PDB file of C-alpha atoms in Angstrom:
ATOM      1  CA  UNK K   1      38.483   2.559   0.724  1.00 48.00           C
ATOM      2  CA  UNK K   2      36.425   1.547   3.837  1.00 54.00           C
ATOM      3  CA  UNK K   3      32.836   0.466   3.665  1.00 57.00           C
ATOM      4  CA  UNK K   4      31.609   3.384   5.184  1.00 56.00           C
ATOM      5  CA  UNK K   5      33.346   5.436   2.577  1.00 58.00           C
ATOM      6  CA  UNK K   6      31.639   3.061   0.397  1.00 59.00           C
ATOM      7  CA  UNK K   7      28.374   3.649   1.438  1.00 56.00           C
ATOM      8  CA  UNK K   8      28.961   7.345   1.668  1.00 54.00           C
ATOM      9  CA  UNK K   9      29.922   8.013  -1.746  1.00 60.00           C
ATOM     10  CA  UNK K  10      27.078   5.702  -2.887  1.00 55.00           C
ATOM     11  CA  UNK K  11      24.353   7.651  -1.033  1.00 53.00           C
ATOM     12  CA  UNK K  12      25.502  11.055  -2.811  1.00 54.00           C
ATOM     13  CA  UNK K  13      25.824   9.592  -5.837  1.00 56.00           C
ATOM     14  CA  UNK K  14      21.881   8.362  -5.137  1.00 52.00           C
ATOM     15  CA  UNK K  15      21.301  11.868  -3.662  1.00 50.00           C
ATOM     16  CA  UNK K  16      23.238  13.560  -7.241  1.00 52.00           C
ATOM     17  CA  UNK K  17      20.954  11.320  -9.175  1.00 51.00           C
ATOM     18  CA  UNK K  18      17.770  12.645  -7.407  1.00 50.00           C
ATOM     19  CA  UNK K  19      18.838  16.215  -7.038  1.00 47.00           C
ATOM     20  CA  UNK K  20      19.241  16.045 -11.413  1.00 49.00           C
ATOM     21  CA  UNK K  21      15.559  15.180 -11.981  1.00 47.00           C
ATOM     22  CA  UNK K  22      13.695  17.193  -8.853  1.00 46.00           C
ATOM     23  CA  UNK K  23      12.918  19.968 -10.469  1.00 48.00           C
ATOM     24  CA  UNK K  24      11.309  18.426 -13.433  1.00 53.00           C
ATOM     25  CA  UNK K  25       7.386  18.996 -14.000  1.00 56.00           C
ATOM     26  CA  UNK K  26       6.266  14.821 -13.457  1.00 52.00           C
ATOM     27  CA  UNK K  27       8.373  15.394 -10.602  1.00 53.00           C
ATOM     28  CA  UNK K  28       6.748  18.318  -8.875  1.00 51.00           C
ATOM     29  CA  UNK K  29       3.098  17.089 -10.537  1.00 53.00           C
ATOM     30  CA  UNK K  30       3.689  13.627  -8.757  1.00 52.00           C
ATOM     31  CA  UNK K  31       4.989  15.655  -5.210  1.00 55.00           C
ATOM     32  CA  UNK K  32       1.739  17.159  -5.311  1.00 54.00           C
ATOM     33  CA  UNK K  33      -0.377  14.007  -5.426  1.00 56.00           C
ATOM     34  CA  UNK K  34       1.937  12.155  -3.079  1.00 55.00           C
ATOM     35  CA  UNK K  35       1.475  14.811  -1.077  1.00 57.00           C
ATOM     36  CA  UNK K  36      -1.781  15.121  -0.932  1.00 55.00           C
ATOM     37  CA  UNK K  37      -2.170  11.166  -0.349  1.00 52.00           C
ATOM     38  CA  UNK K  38       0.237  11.007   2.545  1.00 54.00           C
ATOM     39  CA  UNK K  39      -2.134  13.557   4.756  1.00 52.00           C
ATOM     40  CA  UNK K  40      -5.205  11.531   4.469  1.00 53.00           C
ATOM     41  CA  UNK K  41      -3.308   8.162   5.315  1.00 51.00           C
ATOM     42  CA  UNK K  42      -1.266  10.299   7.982  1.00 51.00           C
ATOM     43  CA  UNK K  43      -4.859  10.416   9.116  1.00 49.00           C
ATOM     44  CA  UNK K  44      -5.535   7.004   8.871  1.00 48.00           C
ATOM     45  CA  UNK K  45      -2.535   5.624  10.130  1.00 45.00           C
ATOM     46  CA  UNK K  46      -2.725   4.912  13.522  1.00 51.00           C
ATOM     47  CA  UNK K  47      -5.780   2.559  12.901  1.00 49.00           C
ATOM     48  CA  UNK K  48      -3.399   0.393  11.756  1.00 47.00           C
ATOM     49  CA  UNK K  49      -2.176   0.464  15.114  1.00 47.00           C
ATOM     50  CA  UNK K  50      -4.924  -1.531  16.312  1.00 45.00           C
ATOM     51  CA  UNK K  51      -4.326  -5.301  16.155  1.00 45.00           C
ATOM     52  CA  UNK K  52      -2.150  -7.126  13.912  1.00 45.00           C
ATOM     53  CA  UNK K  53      -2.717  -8.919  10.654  1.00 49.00           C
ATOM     54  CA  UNK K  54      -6.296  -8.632   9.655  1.00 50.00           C
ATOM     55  CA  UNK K  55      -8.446 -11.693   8.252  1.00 50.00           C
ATOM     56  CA  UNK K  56     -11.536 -11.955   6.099  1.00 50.00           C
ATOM     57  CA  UNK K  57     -14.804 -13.205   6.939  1.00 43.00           C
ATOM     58  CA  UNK K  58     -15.993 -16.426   4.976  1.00 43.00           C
ATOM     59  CA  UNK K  59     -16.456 -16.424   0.998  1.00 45.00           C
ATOM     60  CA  UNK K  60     -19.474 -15.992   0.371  1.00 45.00           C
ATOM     61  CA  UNK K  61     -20.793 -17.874  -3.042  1.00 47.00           C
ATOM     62  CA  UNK K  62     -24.560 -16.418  -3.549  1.00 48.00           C
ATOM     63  CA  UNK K  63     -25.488 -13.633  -5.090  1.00 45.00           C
ATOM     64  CA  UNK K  64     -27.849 -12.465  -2.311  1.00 48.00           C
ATOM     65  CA  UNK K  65     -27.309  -8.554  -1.694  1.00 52.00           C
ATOM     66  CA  UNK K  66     -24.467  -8.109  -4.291  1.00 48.00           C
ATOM     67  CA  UNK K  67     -23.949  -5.230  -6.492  1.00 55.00           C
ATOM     68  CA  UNK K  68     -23.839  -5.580 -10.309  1.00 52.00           C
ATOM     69  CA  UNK K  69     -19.930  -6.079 -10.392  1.00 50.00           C
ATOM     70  CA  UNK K  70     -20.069  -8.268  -7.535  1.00 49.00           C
ATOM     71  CA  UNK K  71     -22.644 -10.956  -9.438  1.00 42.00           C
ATOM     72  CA  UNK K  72     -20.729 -10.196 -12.642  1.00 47.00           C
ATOM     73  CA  UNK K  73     -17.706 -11.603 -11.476  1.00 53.00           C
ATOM     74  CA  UNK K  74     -19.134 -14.504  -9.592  1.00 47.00           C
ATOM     75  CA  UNK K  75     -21.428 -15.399 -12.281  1.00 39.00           C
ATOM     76  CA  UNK K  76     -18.552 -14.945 -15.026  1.00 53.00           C
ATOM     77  CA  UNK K  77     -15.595 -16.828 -13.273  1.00 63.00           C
ATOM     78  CA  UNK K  78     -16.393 -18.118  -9.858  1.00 70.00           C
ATOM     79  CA  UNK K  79     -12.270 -19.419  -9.066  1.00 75.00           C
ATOM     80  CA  UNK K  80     -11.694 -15.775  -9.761  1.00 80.00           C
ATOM     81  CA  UNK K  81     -14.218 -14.338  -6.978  1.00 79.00           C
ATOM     82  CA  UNK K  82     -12.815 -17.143  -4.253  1.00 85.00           C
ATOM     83  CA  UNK K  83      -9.210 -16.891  -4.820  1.00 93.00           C
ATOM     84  CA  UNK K  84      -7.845 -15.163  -1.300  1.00 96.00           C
ATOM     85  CA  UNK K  85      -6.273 -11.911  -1.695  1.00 97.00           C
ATOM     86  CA  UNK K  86      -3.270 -10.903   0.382  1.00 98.00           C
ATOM     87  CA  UNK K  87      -2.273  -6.935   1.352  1.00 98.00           C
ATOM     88  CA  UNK K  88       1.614  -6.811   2.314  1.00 97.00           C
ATOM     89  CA  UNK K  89       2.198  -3.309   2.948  1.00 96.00           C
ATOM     90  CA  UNK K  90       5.842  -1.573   3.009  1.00 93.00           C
ATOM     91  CA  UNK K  91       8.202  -0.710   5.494  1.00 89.00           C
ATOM     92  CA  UNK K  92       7.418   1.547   8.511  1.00 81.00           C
ATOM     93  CA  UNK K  93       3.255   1.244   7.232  1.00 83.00           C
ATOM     94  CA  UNK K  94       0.760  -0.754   7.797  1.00 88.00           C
ATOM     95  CA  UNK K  95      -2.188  -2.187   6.195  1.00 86.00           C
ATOM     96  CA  UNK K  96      -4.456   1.258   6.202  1.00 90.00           C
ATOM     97  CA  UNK K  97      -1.980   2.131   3.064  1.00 92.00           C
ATOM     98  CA  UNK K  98      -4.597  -0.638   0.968  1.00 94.00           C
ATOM     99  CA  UNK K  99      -7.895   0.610   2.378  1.00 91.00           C
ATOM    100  CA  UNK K 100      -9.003   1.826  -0.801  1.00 90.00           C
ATOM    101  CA  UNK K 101      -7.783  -0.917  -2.491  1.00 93.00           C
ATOM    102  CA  UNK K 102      -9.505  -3.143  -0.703  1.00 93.00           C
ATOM    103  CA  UNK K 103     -12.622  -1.540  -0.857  1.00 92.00           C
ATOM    104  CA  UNK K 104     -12.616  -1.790  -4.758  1.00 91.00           C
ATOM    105  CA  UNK K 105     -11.592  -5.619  -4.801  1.00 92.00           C
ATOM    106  CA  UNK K 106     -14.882  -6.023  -2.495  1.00 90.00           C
ATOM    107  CA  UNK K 107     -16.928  -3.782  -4.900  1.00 88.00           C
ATOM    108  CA  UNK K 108     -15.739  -6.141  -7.572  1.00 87.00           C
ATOM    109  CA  UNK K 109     -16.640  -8.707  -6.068  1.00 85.00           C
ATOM    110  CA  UNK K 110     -13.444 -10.613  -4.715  1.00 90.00           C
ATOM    111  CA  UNK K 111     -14.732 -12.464  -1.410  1.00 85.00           C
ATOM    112  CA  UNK K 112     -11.552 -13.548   0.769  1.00 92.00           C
ATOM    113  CA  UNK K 113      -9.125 -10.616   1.473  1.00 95.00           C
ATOM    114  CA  UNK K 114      -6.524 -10.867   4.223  1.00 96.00           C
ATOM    115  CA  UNK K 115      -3.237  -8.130   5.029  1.00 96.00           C
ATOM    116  CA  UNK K 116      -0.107  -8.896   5.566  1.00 96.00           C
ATOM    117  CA  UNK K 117       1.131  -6.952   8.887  1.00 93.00           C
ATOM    118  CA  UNK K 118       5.225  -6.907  10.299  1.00 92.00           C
ATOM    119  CA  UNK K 119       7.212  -4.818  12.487  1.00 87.00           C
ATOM    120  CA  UNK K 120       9.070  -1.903  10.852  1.00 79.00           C
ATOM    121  CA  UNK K 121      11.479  -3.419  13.568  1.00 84.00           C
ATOM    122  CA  UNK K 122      12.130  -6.233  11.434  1.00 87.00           C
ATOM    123  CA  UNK K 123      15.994  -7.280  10.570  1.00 89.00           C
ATOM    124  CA  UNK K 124      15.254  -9.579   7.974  1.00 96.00           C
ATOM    125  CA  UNK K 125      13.573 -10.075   4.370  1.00 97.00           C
ATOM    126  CA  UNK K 126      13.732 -13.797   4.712  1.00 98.00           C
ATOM    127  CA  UNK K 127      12.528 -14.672   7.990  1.00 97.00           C
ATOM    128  CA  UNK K 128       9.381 -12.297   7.063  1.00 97.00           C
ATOM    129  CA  UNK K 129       9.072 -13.972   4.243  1.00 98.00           C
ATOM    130  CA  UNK K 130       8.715 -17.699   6.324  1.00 98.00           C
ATOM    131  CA  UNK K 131       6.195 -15.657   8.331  1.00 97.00           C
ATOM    132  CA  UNK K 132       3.932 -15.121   5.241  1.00 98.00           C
ATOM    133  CA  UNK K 133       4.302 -18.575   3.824  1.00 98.00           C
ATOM    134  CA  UNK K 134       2.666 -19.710   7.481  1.00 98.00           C
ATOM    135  CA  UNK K 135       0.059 -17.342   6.906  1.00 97.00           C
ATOM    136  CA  UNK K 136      -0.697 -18.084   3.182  1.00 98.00           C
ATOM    137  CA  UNK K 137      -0.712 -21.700   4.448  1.00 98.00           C
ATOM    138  CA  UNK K 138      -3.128 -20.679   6.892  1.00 97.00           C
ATOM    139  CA  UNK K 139      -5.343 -18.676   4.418  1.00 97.00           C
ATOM    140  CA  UNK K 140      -5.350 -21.397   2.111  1.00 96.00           C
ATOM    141  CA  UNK K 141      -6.476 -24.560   4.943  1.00 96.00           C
ATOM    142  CA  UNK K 142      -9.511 -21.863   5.723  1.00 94.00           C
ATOM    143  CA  UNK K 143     -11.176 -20.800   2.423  1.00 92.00           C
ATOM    144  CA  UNK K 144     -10.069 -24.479   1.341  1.00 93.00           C
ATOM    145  CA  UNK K 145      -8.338 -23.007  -1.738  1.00 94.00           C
ATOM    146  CA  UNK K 146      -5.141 -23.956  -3.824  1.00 95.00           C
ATOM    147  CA  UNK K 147      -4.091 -20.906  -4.339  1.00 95.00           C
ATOM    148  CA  UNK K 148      -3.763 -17.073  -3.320  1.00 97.00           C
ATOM    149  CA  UNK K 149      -2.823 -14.184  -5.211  1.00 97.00           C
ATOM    150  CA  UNK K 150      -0.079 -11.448  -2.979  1.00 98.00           C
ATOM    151  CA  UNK K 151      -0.318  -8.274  -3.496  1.00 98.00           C
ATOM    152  CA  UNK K 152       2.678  -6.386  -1.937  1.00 98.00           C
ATOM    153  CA  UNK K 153       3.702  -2.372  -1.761  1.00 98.00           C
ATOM    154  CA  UNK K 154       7.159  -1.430  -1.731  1.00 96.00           C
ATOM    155  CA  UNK K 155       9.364  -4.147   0.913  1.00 97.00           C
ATOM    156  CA  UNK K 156       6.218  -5.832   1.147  1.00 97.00           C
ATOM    157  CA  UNK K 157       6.486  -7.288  -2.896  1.00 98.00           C
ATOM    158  CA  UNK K 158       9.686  -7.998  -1.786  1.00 98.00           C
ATOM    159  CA  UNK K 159       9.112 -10.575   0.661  1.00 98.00           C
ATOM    160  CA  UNK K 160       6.302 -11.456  -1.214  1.00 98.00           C
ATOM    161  CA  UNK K 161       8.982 -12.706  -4.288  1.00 98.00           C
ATOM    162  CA  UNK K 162      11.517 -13.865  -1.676  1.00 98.00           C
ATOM    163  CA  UNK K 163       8.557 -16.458  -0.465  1.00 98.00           C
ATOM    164  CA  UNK K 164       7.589 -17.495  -4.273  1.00 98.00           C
ATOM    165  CA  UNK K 165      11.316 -17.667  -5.862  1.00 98.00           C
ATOM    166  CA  UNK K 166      13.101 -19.274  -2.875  1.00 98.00           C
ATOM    167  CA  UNK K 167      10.844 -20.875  -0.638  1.00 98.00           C
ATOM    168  CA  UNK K 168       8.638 -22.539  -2.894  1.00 97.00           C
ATOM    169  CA  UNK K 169       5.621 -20.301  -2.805  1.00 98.00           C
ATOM    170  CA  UNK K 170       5.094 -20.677  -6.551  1.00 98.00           C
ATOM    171  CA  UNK K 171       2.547 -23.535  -5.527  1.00 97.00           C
ATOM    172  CA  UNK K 172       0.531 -21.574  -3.739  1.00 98.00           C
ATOM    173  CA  UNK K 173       0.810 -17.608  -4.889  1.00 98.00           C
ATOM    174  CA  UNK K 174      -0.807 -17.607  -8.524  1.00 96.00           C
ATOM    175  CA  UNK K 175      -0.355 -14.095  -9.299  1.00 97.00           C
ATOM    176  CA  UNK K 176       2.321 -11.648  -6.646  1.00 98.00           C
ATOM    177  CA  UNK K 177       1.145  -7.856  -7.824  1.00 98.00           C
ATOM    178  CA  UNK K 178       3.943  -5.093  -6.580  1.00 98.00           C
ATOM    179  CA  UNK K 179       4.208  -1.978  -6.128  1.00 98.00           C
ATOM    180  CA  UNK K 180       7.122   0.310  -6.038  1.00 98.00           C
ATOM    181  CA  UNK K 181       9.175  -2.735  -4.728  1.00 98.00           C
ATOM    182  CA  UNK K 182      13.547  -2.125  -4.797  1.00 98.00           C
ATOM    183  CA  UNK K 183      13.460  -5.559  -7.034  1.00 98.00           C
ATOM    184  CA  UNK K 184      17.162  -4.808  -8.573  1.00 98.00           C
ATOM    185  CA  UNK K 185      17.322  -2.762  -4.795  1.00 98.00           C
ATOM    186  CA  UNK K 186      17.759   0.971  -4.294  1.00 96.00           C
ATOM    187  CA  UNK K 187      20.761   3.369  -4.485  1.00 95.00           C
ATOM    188  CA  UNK K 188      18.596   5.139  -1.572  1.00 93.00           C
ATOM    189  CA  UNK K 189      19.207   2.614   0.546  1.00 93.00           C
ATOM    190  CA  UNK K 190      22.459   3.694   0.781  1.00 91.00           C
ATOM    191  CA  UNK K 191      21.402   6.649   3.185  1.00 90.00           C
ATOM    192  CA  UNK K 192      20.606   4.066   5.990  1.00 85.00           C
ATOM    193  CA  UNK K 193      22.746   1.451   7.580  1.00 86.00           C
ATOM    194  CA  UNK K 194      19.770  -0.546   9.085  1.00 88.00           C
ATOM    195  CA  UNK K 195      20.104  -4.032   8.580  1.00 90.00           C
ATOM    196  CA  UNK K 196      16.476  -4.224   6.966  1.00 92.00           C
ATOM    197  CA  UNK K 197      17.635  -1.335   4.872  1.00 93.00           C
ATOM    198  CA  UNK K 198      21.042  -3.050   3.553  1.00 95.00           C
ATOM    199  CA  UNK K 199      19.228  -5.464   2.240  1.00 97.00           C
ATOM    200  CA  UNK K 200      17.754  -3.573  -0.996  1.00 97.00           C
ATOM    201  CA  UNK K 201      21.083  -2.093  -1.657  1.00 97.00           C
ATOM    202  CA  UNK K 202      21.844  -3.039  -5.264  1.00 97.00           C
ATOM    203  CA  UNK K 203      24.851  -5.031  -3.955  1.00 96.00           C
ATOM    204  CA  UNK K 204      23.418  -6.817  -0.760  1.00 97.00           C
ATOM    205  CA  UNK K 205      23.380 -10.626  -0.156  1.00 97.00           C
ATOM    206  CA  UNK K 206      19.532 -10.323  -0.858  1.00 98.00           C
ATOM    207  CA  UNK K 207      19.595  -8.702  -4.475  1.00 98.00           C
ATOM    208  CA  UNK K 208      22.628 -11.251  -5.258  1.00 98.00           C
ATOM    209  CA  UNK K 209      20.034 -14.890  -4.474  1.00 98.00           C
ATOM    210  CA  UNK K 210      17.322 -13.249  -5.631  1.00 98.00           C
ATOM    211  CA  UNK K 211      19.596 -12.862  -9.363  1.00 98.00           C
ATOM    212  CA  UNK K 212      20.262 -16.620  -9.348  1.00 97.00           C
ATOM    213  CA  UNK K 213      18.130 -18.738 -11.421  1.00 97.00           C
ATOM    214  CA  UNK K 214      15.013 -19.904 -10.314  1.00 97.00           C
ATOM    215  CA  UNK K 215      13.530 -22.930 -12.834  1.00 95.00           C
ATOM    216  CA  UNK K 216      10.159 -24.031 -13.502  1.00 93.00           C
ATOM    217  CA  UNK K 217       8.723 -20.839 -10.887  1.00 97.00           C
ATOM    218  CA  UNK K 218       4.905 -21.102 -12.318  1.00 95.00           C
ATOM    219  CA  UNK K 219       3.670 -17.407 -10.288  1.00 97.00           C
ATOM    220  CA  UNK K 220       2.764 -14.846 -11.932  1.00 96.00           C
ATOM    221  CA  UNK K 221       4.655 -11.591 -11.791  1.00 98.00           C
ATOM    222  CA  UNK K 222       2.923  -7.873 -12.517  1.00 97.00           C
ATOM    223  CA  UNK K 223       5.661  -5.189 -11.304  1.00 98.00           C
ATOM    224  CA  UNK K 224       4.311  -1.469 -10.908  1.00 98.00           C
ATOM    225  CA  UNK K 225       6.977   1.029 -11.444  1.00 98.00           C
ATOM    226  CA  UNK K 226       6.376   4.741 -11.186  1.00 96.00           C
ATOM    227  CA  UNK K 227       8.513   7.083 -13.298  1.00 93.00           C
ATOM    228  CA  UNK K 228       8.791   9.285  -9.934  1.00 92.00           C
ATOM    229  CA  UNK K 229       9.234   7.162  -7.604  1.00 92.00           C
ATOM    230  CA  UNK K 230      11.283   9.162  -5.169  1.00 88.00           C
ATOM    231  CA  UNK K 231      12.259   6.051  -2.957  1.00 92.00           C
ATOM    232  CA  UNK K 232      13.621   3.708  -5.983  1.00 95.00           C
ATOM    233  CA  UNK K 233      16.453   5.276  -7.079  1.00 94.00           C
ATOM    234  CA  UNK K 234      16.568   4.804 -10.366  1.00 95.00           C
ATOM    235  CA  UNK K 235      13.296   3.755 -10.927  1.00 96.00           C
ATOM    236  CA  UNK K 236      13.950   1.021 -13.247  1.00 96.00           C
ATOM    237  CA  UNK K 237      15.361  -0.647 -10.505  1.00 97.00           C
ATOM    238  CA  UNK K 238      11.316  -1.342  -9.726  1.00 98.00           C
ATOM    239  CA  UNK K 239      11.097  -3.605 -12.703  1.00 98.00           C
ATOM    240  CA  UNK K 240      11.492  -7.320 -12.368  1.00 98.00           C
ATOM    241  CA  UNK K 241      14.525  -8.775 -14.842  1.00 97.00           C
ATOM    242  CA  UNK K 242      14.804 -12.140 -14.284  1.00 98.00           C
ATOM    243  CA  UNK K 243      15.063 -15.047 -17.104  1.00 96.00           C
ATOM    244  CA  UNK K 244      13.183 -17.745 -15.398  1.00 97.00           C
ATOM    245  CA  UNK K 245      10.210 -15.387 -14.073  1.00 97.00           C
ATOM    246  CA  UNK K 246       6.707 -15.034 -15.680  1.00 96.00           C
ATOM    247  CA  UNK K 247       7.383 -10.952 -15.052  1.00 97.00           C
ATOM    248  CA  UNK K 248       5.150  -7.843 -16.749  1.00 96.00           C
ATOM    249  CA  UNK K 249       6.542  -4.356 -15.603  1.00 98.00           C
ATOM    250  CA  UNK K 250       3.901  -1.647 -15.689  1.00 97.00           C
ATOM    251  CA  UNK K 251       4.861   2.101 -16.199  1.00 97.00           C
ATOM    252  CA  UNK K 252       2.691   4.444 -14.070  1.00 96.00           C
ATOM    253  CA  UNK K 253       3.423   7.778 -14.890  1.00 93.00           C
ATOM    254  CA  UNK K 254       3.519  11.218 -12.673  1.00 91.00           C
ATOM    255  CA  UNK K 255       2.857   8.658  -9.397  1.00 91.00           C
ATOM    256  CA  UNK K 256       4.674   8.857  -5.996  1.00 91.00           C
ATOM    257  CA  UNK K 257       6.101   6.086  -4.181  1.00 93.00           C
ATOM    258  CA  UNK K 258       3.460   6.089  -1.481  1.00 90.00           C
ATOM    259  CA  UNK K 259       0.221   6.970  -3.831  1.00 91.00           C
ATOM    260  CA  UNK K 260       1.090   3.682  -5.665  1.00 95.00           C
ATOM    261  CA  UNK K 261      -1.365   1.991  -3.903  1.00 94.00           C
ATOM    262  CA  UNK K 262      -4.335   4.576  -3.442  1.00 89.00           C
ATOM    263  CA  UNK K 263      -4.222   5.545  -7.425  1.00 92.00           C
ATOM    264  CA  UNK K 264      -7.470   5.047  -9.097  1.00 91.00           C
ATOM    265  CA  UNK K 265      -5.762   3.439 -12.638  1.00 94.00           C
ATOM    266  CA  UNK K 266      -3.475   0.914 -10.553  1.00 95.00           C
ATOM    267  CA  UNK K 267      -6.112  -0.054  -8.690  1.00 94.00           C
ATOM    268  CA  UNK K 268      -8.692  -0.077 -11.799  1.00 92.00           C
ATOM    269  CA  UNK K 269      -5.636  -2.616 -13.633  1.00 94.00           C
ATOM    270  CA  UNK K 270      -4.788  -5.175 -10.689  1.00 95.00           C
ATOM    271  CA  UNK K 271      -8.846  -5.930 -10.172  1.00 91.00           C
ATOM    272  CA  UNK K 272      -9.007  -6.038 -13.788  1.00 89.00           C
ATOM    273  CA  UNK K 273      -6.360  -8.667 -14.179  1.00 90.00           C
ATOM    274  CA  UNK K 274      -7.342 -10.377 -11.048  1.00 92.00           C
ATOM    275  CA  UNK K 275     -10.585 -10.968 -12.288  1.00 86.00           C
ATOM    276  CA  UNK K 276      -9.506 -12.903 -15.414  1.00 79.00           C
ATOM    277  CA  UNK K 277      -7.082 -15.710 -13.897  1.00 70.00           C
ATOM    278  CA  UNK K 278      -5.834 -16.359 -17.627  1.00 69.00           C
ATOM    279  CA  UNK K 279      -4.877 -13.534 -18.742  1.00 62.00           C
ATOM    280  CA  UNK K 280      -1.515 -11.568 -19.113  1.00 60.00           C
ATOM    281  CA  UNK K 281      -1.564  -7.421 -18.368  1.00 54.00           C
ATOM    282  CA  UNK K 282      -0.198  -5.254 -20.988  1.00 54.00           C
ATOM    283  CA  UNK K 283       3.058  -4.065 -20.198  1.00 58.00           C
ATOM    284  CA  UNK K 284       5.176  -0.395 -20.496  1.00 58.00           C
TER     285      UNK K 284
END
């Protein structure tokens, strides 16, 4: 049979799969949130538009004008508050998908957060993922710190990994957060034959190097994975399985692929566990 027959019967089977669960209650619960999400950043949107990736002003080490969870977190665990923070959003987005997300890291008190912008024209996970490991470089020579910690949404935690497990980021990324990311890839991807797309197909080149071993990787992995996630097909495929990787998966429950990002208990756990360097996040 020819690849396209391949990829054919692959994207019904993806579209069977979907079809057998759509009518279930988290499903149409979640549909209404996502919903509800996409308008207001269909709204916000095209201010992402404007200029490319964004940077953050100067850390800023006194307590002068801070709120009480801003001084709590710089009093309790100053590394914490200075570590840089950086946004990679997902494919055809841009960084607006993080604003509240990066309103609450400021509120509790993280100093240095930067976003992660690319093309939805882009061809290629890896050559992105050389672009952020300039950039983190970048971040790092600036706020004159070690480390940074990634947090990426959907393709963005993607090329976040690629950069830590194969090019060495694992010196410099402390802690990659994602979100909805295709890390086993997606039988949805199978509905698309752009090249980008390919590449989270559960049998690309991409999910095959990402599989092979990856010794003494010291980052810290924390994989969200919604249980209605309607672009990660199955949605266990969102879960990191990797022996040599210091991987949590995270249930959400009821969430859409796109309100990953904006939901208040995400959000709540990532500052939480950003805010204690040490510590490992329960897991579901």
């Amino acid at each position: 049979m020819g690849s396209w027959q391949d990829d054919l019967r692959g994207a019904l089977d993806g579209l069977a799969y979907g079809a057998r669960s759509a009518l279930s209650p988290s499903v149409l619960q979640g549909a209404a949130v996502e919903l509800g999400w996409l308008t207001t950043h269909l709204a916000m949107y095209p201010l992402g538009l404007v200029g490319g990736t964004q940077r953050a002003l100067p850390s800023r080490l006194n307590l002068a004008g801070l709120g009480p969870a801003q001084r709590g977190l710089l009093v309790s665990d100053v590394r914490a508050a200075g570590t840089p923070i950086l946004l990679a959003h997902g494919i055809i987005d841009n960084h607006t998908i993080f604003a509240l997300m990066r309103r609450q890291l400021t509120r509790r008190g993280f100093s240095s957060i930067h976003t992660f912008s690319y093309s939805p024209l882009t061809l290629d996970v890896r050559r992105t993922a050389e672009r952020m490991g300039r950039e983190i470089e970048a971040i790092c020579e600036e706020s004159g710190s070690d480390q940074i910690h990634v947090i990426g949404h959907s393709l963005g935690g993607l090329i976040a990994r690629y950069y830590v497990q194969r090019l060495g980021g694992d010196e410099r990324v402390h802690t990659c957060v994602t979100l909805g990311t295709p890390h086993q890839g997606t039988i949805a991807a199978k509905l698309l034959p752009w090249p980008l797309v390919k590449q989270v197909r559960p049998d690309s080149d991409l999910m095959a190097e990402l599989a092979e071993p990856a010794p003494d990787c010291r980052t810290r992995f924390v994989a969200f994975y919604s249980d209605v996630d309607q672009l990660i097909v199955p949605q266990r495929r969102a879960r990191i399985r990797h022996a040599d990787l210091l991987a949590s998966n995270v249930r959400v429950h009821g969430v859409g692929h796109l309100s990953l990002p904006f939901h208040g208990e995400v959000v709540h756990q990532i500052t939480g566990m950003l805010a204690h360097l040490d510590e490992q996040p329960k897991t579901a």
